[in-house]
JSON list of C-alpha atoms in Angstrom, two decimals:
[
{"chain": "A", "resi": 1, "resn": "MET", "atom": "CA", "xyz": [44.64, 17.12, 23.31]},
{"chain": "A", "resi": 2, "resn": "SER", "atom": "CA", "xyz": [44.15, 13.46, 24.21]},
{"chain": "A", "resi": 3, "resn": "ALA", "atom": "CA", "xyz": [43.10, 12.68, 20.64]},
{"chain": "A", "resi": 4, "resn": "LYS", "atom": "CA", "xyz": [46.15, 14.52, 19.28]},
{"chain": "A", "resi": 5, "resn": "ARG", "atom": "CA", "xyz": [48.49, 12.58, 21.58]},
{"chain": "A", "resi": 6, "resn": "ALA", "atom": "CA", "xyz": [46.90, 9.29, 20.52]},
{"chain": "A", "resi": 7, "resn": "SER", "atom": "CA", "xyz": [47.26, 10.21, 16.86]},
{"chain": "A", "resi": 8, "resn": "SER", "atom": "CA", "xyz": [50.88, 11.22, 17.39]},
{"chain": "A", "resi": 9, "resn": "ALA", "atom": "CA", "xyz": [51.64, 7.95, 19.16]},
{"chain": "A", "resi": 10, "resn": "ARG", "atom": "CA", "xyz": [49.99, 6.02, 16.36]},
{"chain": "A", "resi": 11, "resn": "ASN", "atom": "CA", "xyz": [52.04, 7.86, 13.76]},
{"chain": "A", "resi": 12, "resn": "ARG", "atom": "CA", "xyz": [55.26, 7.16, 15.66]},
{"chain": "A", "resi": 13, "resn": "THR", "atom": "CA", "xyz": [54.44, 3.48, 15.97]},
{"chain": "A", "resi": 14, "resn": "GLU", "atom": "CA", "xyz": [53.52, 3.15, 12.31]},
{"chain": "A", "resi": 15, "resn": "ARG", "atom": "CA", "xyz": [56.70, 4.96, 11.28]},
{"chain": "A", "resi": 16, "resn": "ALA", "atom": "CA", "xyz": [58.79, 2.70, 13.53]},
{"chain": "A", "resi": 17, "resn": "VAL", "atom": "CA", "xyz": [57.30, -0.37, 11.88]},
{"chain": "A", "resi": 18, "resn": "VAL", "atom": "CA", "xyz": [57.84, 0.96, 8.35]},
{"chain": "A", "resi": 19, "resn": "THR", "atom": "CA", "xyz": [61.41, 2.07, 9.12]},
{"chain": "A", "resi": 20, "resn": "ALA", "atom": "CA", "xyz": [62.21, -1.32, 10.63]},
{"chain": "A", "resi": 21, "resn": "ALA", "atom": "CA", "xyz": [60.75, -3.05, 7.58]},
{"chain": "A", "resi": 22, "resn": "VAL", "atom": "CA", "xyz": [63.03, -1.10, 5.25]},
{"chain": "A", "resi": 23, "resn": "SER", "atom": "CA", "xyz": [66.07, -1.90, 7.38]},
{"chain": "A", "resi": 24, "resn": "VAL", "atom": "CA", "xyz": [65.31, -5.60, 7.79]},
{"chain": "A", "resi": 25, "resn": "TRP", "atom": "CA", "xyz": [64.17, -6.26, 4.21]},
{"chain": "A", "resi": 26, "resn": "ALA", "atom": "CA", "xyz": [67.17, -4.41, 2.83]},
{"chain": "A", "resi": 27, "resn": "ARG", "atom": "CA", "xyz": [69.25, -7.30, 4.18]},
{"chain": "A", "resi": 28, "resn": "ASP", "atom": "CA", "xyz": [66.80, -10.18, 4.06]},
{"chain": "A", "resi": 29, "resn": "ARG", "atom": "CA", "xyz": [63.92, -10.01, 1.60]},
{"chain": "A", "resi": 30, "resn": "ALA", "atom": "CA", "xyz": [62.41, -13.16, 3.11]},
{"chain": "A", "resi": 31, "resn": "ALA", "atom": "CA", "xyz": [62.23, -11.77, 6.67]},
{"chain": "A", "resi": 32, "resn": "THR", "atom": "CA", "xyz": [58.88, -12.40, 8.33]},
{"chain": "A", "resi": 33, "resn": "LEU", "atom": "CA", "xyz": [56.45, -9.94, 9.88]},
{"chain": "A", "resi": 34, "resn": "PRO", "atom": "CA", "xyz": [57.33, -11.21, 13.39]},
{"chain": "A", "resi": 35, "resn": "GLN", "atom": "CA", "xyz": [60.97, -10.36, 12.62]},
{"chain": "A", "resi": 36, "resn": "ILE", "atom": "CA", "xyz": [59.89, -6.88, 11.54]},
{"chain": "A", "resi": 37, "resn": "ALA", "atom": "CA", "xyz": [57.88, -6.49, 14.75]},
{"chain": "A", "resi": 38, "resn": "GLU", "atom": "CA", "xyz": [60.91, -7.47, 16.82]},
{"chain": "A", "resi": 39, "resn": "ALA", "atom": "CA", "xyz": [63.14, -4.98, 14.99]},
{"chain": "A", "resi": 40, "resn": "ALA", "atom": "CA", "xyz": [60.53, -2.25, 15.51]},
{"chain": "A", "resi": 41, "resn": "GLU", "atom": "CA", "xyz": [60.24, -3.21, 19.19]},
{"chain": "A", "resi": 42, "resn": "VAL", "atom": "CA", "xyz": [56.49, -3.69, 18.97]},
{"chain": "A", "resi": 43, "resn": "GLY", "atom": "CA", "xyz": [54.31, -6.71, 19.54]},
{"chain": "A", "resi": 44, "resn": "ARG", "atom": "CA", "xyz": [53.07, -8.85, 16.69]},
{"chain": "A", "resi": 45, "resn": "THR", "atom": "CA", "xyz": [49.50, -7.85, 17.46]},
{"chain": "A", "resi": 46, "resn": "THR", "atom": "CA", "xyz": [50.45, -4.19, 17.20]},
{"chain": "A", "resi": 47, "resn": "LEU", "atom": "CA", "xyz": [52.12, -4.70, 13.83]},
{"chain": "A", "resi": 48, "resn": "HIS", "atom": "CA", "xyz": [49.12, -6.58, 12.46]},
{"chain": "A", "resi": 49, "resn": "ARG", "atom": "CA", "xyz": [46.83, -3.82, 13.66]},
{"chain": "A", "resi": 50, "resn": "TYR", "atom": "CA", "xyz": [48.68, -1.37, 11.41]},
{"chain": "A", "resi": 51, "resn": "PHE", "atom": "CA", "xyz": [49.50, -3.79, 8.59]},
{"chain": "A", "resi": 52, "resn": "PRO", "atom": "CA", "xyz": [47.25, -6.85, 8.50]},
{"chain": "A", "resi": 53, "resn": "GLU", "atom": "CA", "xyz": [48.89, -8.06, 5.27]},
{"chain": "A", "resi": 54, "resn": "ARG", "atom": "CA", "xyz": [52.53, -8.23, 4.24]},
{"chain": "A", "resi": 55, "resn": "GLU", "atom": "CA", "xyz": [51.69, -6.56, 0.92]},
{"chain": "A", "resi": 56, "resn": "GLY", "atom": "CA", "xyz": [50.47, -3.42, 2.67]},
{"chain": "A", "resi": 57, "resn": "LEU", "atom": "CA", "xyz": [53.67, -3.10, 4.66]},
{"chain": "A", "resi": 58, "resn": "VAL", "atom": "CA", "xyz": [55.77, -3.67, 1.54]},
{"chain": "A", "resi": 59, "resn": "ARG", "atom": "CA", "xyz": [53.96, -0.79, -0.20]},
{"chain": "A", "resi": 60, "resn": "ALA", "atom": "CA", "xyz": [54.37, 1.51, 2.79]},
{"chain": "A", "resi": 61, "resn": "ALA", "atom": "CA", "xyz": [58.05, 0.59, 3.12]},
{"chain": "A", "resi": 62, "resn": "THR", "atom": "CA", "xyz": [58.66, 1.22, -0.58]},
{"chain": "A", "resi": 63, "resn": "GLU", "atom": "CA", "xyz": [57.03, 4.66, -0.40]},
{"chain": "A", "resi": 64, "resn": "HIS", "atom": "CA", "xyz": [59.06, 5.50, 2.71]},
{"chain": "A", "resi": 65, "resn": "ALA", "atom": "CA", "xyz": [62.31, 4.32, 1.11]},
{"chain": "A", "resi": 66, "resn": "LEU", "atom": "CA", "xyz": [61.76, 6.45, -1.98]},
{"chain": "A", "resi": 67, "resn": "GLU", "atom": "CA", "xyz": [60.96, 9.47, 0.21]},
{"chain": "A", "resi": 68, "resn": "VAL", "atom": "CA", "xyz": [64.20, 8.93, 2.13]},
{"chain": "A", "resi": 69, "resn": "VAL", "atom": "CA", "xyz": [66.26, 8.71, -1.07]},
{"chain": "A", "resi": 70, "resn": "GLY", "atom": "CA", "xyz": [64.57, 11.74, -2.60]},
{"chain": "A", "resi": 71, "resn": "GLY", "atom": "CA", "xyz": [65.00, 13.76, 0.56]},
{"chain": "A", "resi": 72, "resn": "SER", "atom": "CA", "xyz": [68.68, 12.86, 0.83]},
{"chain": "A", "resi": 73, "resn": "ILE", "atom": "CA", "xyz": [69.35, 13.92, -2.75]},
{"chain": "A", "resi": 74, "resn": "ALA", "atom": "CA", "xyz": [67.47, 17.20, -2.24]},
{"chain": "A", "resi": 75, "resn": "GLU", "atom": "CA", "xyz": [69.54, 17.96, 0.87]},
{"chain": "A", "resi": 76, "resn": "ALA", "atom": "CA", "xyz": [72.70, 17.47, -1.21]},
{"chain": "A", "resi": 77, "resn": "GLU", "atom": "CA", "xyz": [71.66, 20.49, -3.33]},
{"chain": "A", "resi": 78, "resn": "PRO", "atom": "CA", "xyz": [72.85, 19.04, -6.67]},
{"chain": "A", "resi": 79, "resn": "HIS", "atom": "CA", "xyz": [71.94, 22.30, -8.39]},
{"chain": "A", "resi": 80, "resn": "ARG", "atom": "CA", "xyz": [74.58, 24.23, -6.43]},
{"chain": "A", "resi": 81, "resn": "GLY", "atom": "CA", "xyz": [78.28, 24.72, -7.15]},
{"chain": "A", "resi": 82, "resn": "HIS", "atom": "CA", "xyz": [80.76, 22.94, -9.41]},
{"chain": "A", "resi": 83, "resn": "PRO", "atom": "CA", "xyz": [79.20, 19.83, -10.99]},
{"chain": "A", "resi": 84, "resn": "LEU", "atom": "CA", "xyz": [81.93, 17.54, -9.68]},
{"chain": "A", "resi": 85, "resn": "ALA", "atom": "CA", "xyz": [81.54, 18.86, -6.14]},
{"chain": "A", "resi": 86, "resn": "ALA", "atom": "CA", "xyz": [77.78, 18.52, -6.46]},
{"chain": "A", "resi": 87, "resn": "MET", "atom": "CA", "xyz": [78.14, 14.91, -7.64]},
{"chain": "A", "resi": 88, "resn": "ARG", "atom": "CA", "xyz": [80.34, 14.17, -4.63]},
{"chain": "A", "resi": 89, "resn": "ARG", "atom": "CA", "xyz": [77.59, 15.50, -2.36]},
{"chain": "A", "resi": 90, "resn": "VAL", "atom": "CA", "xyz": [75.06, 13.30, -4.16]},
{"chain": "A", "resi": 91, "resn": "VAL", "atom": "CA", "xyz": [77.27, 10.24, -3.62]},
{"chain": "A", "resi": 92, "resn": "ALA", "atom": "CA", "xyz": [77.50, 11.06, 0.09]},
{"chain": "A", "resi": 93, "resn": "ALA", "atom": "CA", "xyz": [73.72, 11.53, 0.19]},
{"chain": "A", "resi": 94, "resn": "LEU", "atom": "CA", "xyz": [73.13, 8.14, -1.41]},
{"chain": "A", "resi": 95, "resn": "ALA", "atom": "CA", "xyz": [75.49, 6.55, 1.09]},
{"chain": "A", "resi": 96, "resn": "SER", "atom": "CA", "xyz": [73.43, 8.04, 3.93]},
{"chain": "A", "resi": 97, "resn": "ALA", "atom": "CA", "xyz": [70.34, 6.43, 2.42]},
{"chain": "A", "resi": 98, "resn": "SER", "atom": "CA", "xyz": [71.98, 3.07, 1.63]},
{"chain": "A", "resi": 99, "resn": "GLU", "atom": "CA", "xyz": [69.41, 0.94, 3.47]},
{"chain": "A", "resi": 100, "resn": "ALA", "atom": "CA", "xyz": [66.53, 2.58, 1.67]},
{"chain": "A", "resi": 101, "resn": "ILE", "atom": "CA", "xyz": [68.28, 2.14, -1.69]},
{"chain": "A", "resi": 102, "resn": "MET", "atom": "CA", "xyz": [69.13, -1.51, -1.07]},
{"chain": "A", "resi": 103, "resn": "PHE", "atom": "CA", "xyz": [65.51, -2.21, -0.16]},
{"chain": "A", "resi": 104, "resn": "ALA", "atom": "CA", "xyz": [63.78, -0.26, -2.92]},
{"chain": "A", "resi": 105, "resn": "PHE", "atom": "CA", "xyz": [66.19, -1.03, -5.75]},
{"chain": "A", "resi": 106, "resn": "GLY", "atom": "CA", "xyz": [67.13, -4.55, -4.72]},
{"chain": "A", "resi": 107, "resn": "ASP", "atom": "CA", "xyz": [63.81, -5.73, -6.14]},
{"chain": "A", "resi": 108, "resn": "GLN", "atom": "CA", "xyz": [62.78, -3.79, -9.23]},
{"chain": "A", "resi": 109, "resn": "SER", "atom": "CA", "xyz": [59.27, -5.26, -9.07]},
{"chain": "A", "resi": 110, "resn": "LEU", "atom": "CA", "xyz": [58.64, -3.05, -6.04]},
{"chain": "A", "resi": 111, "resn": "LEU", "atom": "CA", "xyz": [59.15, 0.05, -8.16]},
{"chain": "A", "resi": 112, "resn": "ARG", "atom": "CA", "xyz": [57.10, -1.28, -11.04]},
{"chain": "A", "resi": 113, "resn": "ASP", "atom": "CA", "xyz": [54.22, -2.12, -8.72]},
{"chain": "A", "resi": 114, "resn": "ASP", "atom": "CA", "xyz": [54.48, 1.24, -6.96]},
{"chain": "A", "resi": 115, "resn": "ALA", "atom": "CA", "xyz": [54.89, 3.37, -10.07]},
{"chain": "A", "resi": 116, "resn": "PRO", "atom": "CA", "xyz": [51.90, 5.62, -10.80]},
{"chain": "A", "resi": 117, "resn": "THR", "atom": "CA", "xyz": [50.27, 5.36, -14.18]},
{"chain": "A", "resi": 118, "resn": "THR", "atom": "CA", "xyz": [50.67, 8.55, -16.21]},
{"chain": "A", "resi": 119, "resn": "GLU", "atom": "CA", "xyz": [49.59, 9.76, -19.61]},
{"chain": "A", "resi": 120, "resn": "PRO", "atom": "CA", "xyz": [52.36, 9.26, -22.23]},
{"chain": "A", "resi": 121, "resn": "ASP", "atom": "CA", "xyz": [52.33, 12.93, -23.27]},
{"chain": "A", "resi": 122, "resn": "LEU", "atom": "CA", "xyz": [52.92, 14.28, -19.76]},
{"chain": "A", "resi": 123, "resn": "PRO", "atom": "CA", "xyz": [56.42, 15.65, -18.96]},
{"chain": "A", "resi": 124, "resn": "ALA", "atom": "CA", "xyz": [58.79, 13.41, -17.03]},
{"chain": "A", "resi": 125, "resn": "PRO", "atom": "CA", "xyz": [59.05, 14.16, -13.32]},
{"chain": "A", "resi": 126, "resn": "HIS", "atom": "CA", "xyz": [61.79, 16.50, -12.13]},
{"chain": "A", "resi": 127, "resn": "ASP", "atom": "CA", "xyz": [65.05, 14.57, -11.66]},
{"chain": "A", "resi": 128, "resn": "PRO", "atom": "CA", "xyz": [67.75, 16.65, -9.96]},
{"chain": "A", "resi": 129, "resn": "VAL", "atom": "CA", "xyz": [70.49, 14.11, -10.65]},
{"chain": "A", "resi": 130, "resn": "ILE", "atom": "CA", "xyz": [69.80, 14.07, -14.40]},
{"chain": "A", "resi": 131, "resn": "GLU", "atom": "CA", "xyz": [69.78, 17.87, -14.35]},
{"chain": "A", "resi": 132, "resn": "LEU", "atom": "CA", "xyz": [73.13, 17.88, -12.53]},
{"chain": "A", "resi": 133, "resn": "ILE", "atom": "CA", "xyz": [74.65, 15.52, -15.07]},
{"chain": "A", "resi": 134, "resn": "ARG", "atom": "CA", "xyz": [73.40, 17.58, -18.00]},
{"chain": "A", "resi": 135, "resn": "ARG", "atom": "CA", "xyz": [74.72, 20.74, -16.39]},
{"chain": "A", "resi": 136, "resn": "GLY", "atom": "CA", "xyz": [78.10, 19.06, -15.96]},
{"chain": "A", "resi": 137, "resn": "GLN", "atom": "CA", "xyz": [78.09, 17.98, -19.58]},
{"chain": "A", "resi": 138, "resn": "ALA", "atom": "CA", "xyz": [77.22, 21.49, -20.74]},
{"chain": "A", "resi": 139, "resn": "GLU", "atom": "CA", "xyz": [80.11, 22.87, -18.68]},
{"chain": "A", "resi": 140, "resn": "GLY", "atom": "CA", "xyz": [82.55, 20.32, -20.09]},
{"chain": "A", "resi": 141, "resn": "VAL", "atom": "CA", "xyz": [82.99, 18.49, -16.77]},
{"chain": "A", "resi": 142, "resn": "PHE", "atom": "CA", "xyz": [81.19, 15.24, -17.55]},
{"chain": "A", "resi": 143, "resn": "ASP", "atom": "CA", "xyz": [81.62, 13.24, -20.76]},
{"chain": "A", "resi": 144, "resn": "ASP", "atom": "CA", "xyz": [79.02, 14.47, -23.24]},
{"chain": "A", "resi": 145, "resn": "GLN", "atom": "CA", "xyz": [79.52, 11.39, -25.41]},
{"chain": "A", "resi": 146, "resn": "LEU", "atom": "CA", "xyz": [77.56, 9.44, -22.81]},
{"chain": "A", "resi": 147, "resn": "SER", "atom": "CA", "xyz": [73.87, 10.04, -22.22]},
{"chain": "A", "resi": 148, "resn": "ALA", "atom": "CA", "xyz": [72.84, 11.62, -18.93]},
{"chain": "A", "resi": 149, "resn": "GLU", "atom": "CA", "xyz": [70.61, 8.63, -18.29]},
{"chain": "A", "resi": 150, "resn": "TRP", "atom": "CA", "xyz": [73.52, 6.23, -18.76]},
{"chain": "A", "resi": 151, "resn": "ILE", "atom": "CA", "xyz": [75.70, 8.17, -16.33]},
{"chain": "A", "resi": 152, "resn": "GLN", "atom": "CA", "xyz": [72.87, 8.15, -13.80]},
{"chain": "A", "resi": 153, "resn": "GLN", "atom": "CA", "xyz": [72.51, 4.38, -14.15]},
{"chain": "A", "resi": 154, "resn": "VAL", "atom": "CA", "xyz": [76.26, 4.01, -13.60]},
{"chain": "A", "resi": 155, "resn": "LEU", "atom": "CA", "xyz": [75.96, 6.14, -10.46]},
{"chain": "A", "resi": 156, "resn": "TRP", "atom": "CA", "xyz": [73.18, 3.90, -9.12]},
{"chain": "A", "resi": 157, "resn": "ALA", "atom": "CA", "xyz": [74.93, 0.67, -10.08]},
{"chain": "A", "resi": 158, "resn": "VAL", "atom": "CA", "xyz": [78.29, 1.61, -8.59]},
{"chain": "A", "resi": 159, "resn": "SER", "atom": "CA", "xyz": [76.66, 2.93, -5.41]},
{"chain": "A", "resi": 160, "resn": "TYR", "atom": "CA", "xyz": [74.48, -0.16, -4.97]},
{"chain": "A", "resi": 161, "resn": "THR", "atom": "CA", "xyz": [77.46, -2.46, -5.52]},
{"chain": "A", "resi": 162, "resn": "ALA", "atom": "CA", "xyz": [79.44, -0.54, -2.91]},
{"chain": "A", "resi": 163, "resn": "PHE", "atom": "CA", "xyz": [76.57, -0.85, -0.40]},
{"chain": "A", "resi": 164, "resn": "GLU", "atom": "CA", "xyz": [76.52, -4.62, -1.00]},
{"chain": "A", "resi": 165, "resn": "GLN", "atom": "CA", "xyz": [80.28, -4.81, -0.53]},
{"chain": "A", "resi": 166, "resn": "VAL", "atom": "CA", "xyz": [79.98, -3.04, 2.81]},
{"chain": "A", "resi": 167, "resn": "GLU", "atom": "CA", "xyz": [77.23, -5.44, 3.93]},
{"chain": "A", "resi": 168, "resn": "GLN", "atom": "CA", "xyz": [79.39, -8.40, 2.93]},
{"chain": "A", "resi": 169, "resn": "GLY", "atom": "CA", "xyz": [82.43, -7.02, 4.74]},
{"chain": "A", "resi": 170, "resn": "ALA", "atom": "CA", "xyz": [84.42, -6.69, 1.51]},
{"chain": "A", "resi": 171, "resn": "LEU", "atom": "CA", "xyz": [84.58, -2.89, 1.72]},
{"chain": "A", "resi": 172, "resn": "ALA", "atom": "CA", "xyz": [85.09, -0.79, 4.82]},
{"chain": "A", "resi": 173, "resn": "LYS", "atom": "CA", "xyz": [82.21, 1.59, 5.46]},
{"chain": "A", "resi": 174, "resn": "PHE", "atom": "CA", "xyz": [84.56, 4.56, 5.80]},
{"chain": "A", "resi": 175, "resn": "ASP", "atom": "CA", "xyz": [85.94, 3.79, 2.30]},
{"chain": "A", "resi": 176, "resn": "LEU", "atom": "CA", "xyz": [82.50, 3.67, 0.67]},
{"chain": "A", "resi": 177, "resn": "ILE", "atom": "CA", "xyz": [82.15, 7.28, -0.46]},
{"chain": "A", "resi": 178, "resn": "ALA", "atom": "CA", "xyz": [85.76, 7.57, -1.62]},
{"chain": "A", "resi": 179, "resn": "THR", "atom": "CA", "xyz": [85.52, 4.32, -3.58]},
{"chain": "A", "resi": 180, "resn": "VAL", "atom": "CA", "xyz": [82.31, 5.30, -5.37]},
{"chain": "A", "resi": 181, "resn": "THR", "atom": "CA", "xyz": [83.58, 8.82, -6.06]},
{"chain": "A", "resi": 182, "resn": "ARG", "atom": "CA", "xyz": [86.91, 7.60, -7.45]},
{"chain": "A", "resi": 183, "resn": "THR", "atom": "CA", "xyz": [85.21, 5.03, -9.68]},
{"chain": "A", "resi": 184, "resn": "LEU", "atom": "CA", "xyz": [82.76, 7.57, -11.04]},
{"chain": "A", "resi": 185, "resn": "GLU", "atom": "CA", "xyz": [85.21, 10.39, -11.61]},
{"chain": "A", "resi": 186, "resn": "ARG", "atom": "CA", "xyz": [87.60, 8.16, -13.52]},
{"chain": "A", "resi": 187, "resn": "GLY", "atom": "CA", "xyz": [84.79, 6.96, -15.73]},
{"chain": "A", "resi": 188, "resn": "ILE", "atom": "CA", "xyz": [82.48, 9.89, -16.40]},
{"chain": "A", "resi": 189, "resn": "THR", "atom": "CA", "xyz": [84.64, 13.02, -16.43]},
{"chain": "A", "resi": 190, "resn": "ALA", "atom": "CA", "xyz": [85.44, 14.65, -19.76]},
{"chain": "A", "resi": 191, "resn": "GLN", "atom": "CA", "xyz": [89.18, 14.33, -19.04]},
{"chain": "A", "resi": 192, "resn": "ALA", "atom": "CA", "xyz": [89.91, 11.69, -16.43]},
{"chain": "A", "resi": 193, "resn": "GLY", "atom": "CA", "xyz": [91.95, 13.18, -13.63]},
{"chain": "A", "resi": 194, "resn": "GLU", "atom": "CA", "xyz": [91.70, 16.70, -15.06]},
{"chain": "A", "resi": 195, "resn": "PRO", "atom": "CA", "xyz": [88.02, 17.77, -14.95]},
{"chain": "A", "resi": 196, "resn": "ALA", "atom": "CA", "xyz": [87.22, 21.00, -16.73]},
{"chain": "A", "resi": 197, "resn": "GLY", "atom": "CA", "xyz": [86.62, 24.17, -14.77]},
{"chain": "A", "resi": 198, "resn": "SER", "atom": "CA", "xyz": [88.07, 25.33, -11.49]},
{"chain": "A", "resi": 199, "resn": "GLU", "atom": "CA", "xyz": [88.94, 22.90, -8.73]},
{"chain": "A", "resi": 200, "resn": "PRO", "atom": "CA", "xyz": [85.63, 21.90, -7.09]},
{"chain": "A", "resi": 201, "resn": "GLN", "atom": "CA", "xyz": [85.04, 22.59, -3.43]},
{"chain": "A", "resi": 202, "resn": "PRO", "atom": "CA", "xyz": [82.96, 20.06, -1.43]}
]
């Protein structure tokens, strides 16, 4: 039992450090390890015991950030309901994971360095957002003259810009989801203002 408690405490401490790193580096990529330790409310010696090198903490933070984003999207259940309502849930999910997104996607080299090497003939990994967009296009809700990948990139770009605007004080946090949703729906729906199908329910 003592060993289990020690392991649990270690896991909590490590997670606190990694979570703090994501939060701090999302706003200041040049933040130091002592600043991360302060944000995690641990001593510098403790942080260095878990992550002796900055590079190791960056990798762990990147993995954690991607897990947070993926988990948030999964919880939004993009496969369920009217495509427009599902997209609104995805936007809300991304907003809930804004720190993780700003950290992981603010520096594309993090994703390149963290990306696993795969054989070129293997199928692409499951992407629930792409599947949602294609479903919406098939149902006449989203513009099928745009590629699903392009629409996804627009979703990420608009969301990331909105997160930056909130950080800079140019956009109120409570307006974030509505602003992103309005921008998307006016740009990607098959008939702007009059999406096909029945009125979506959130």
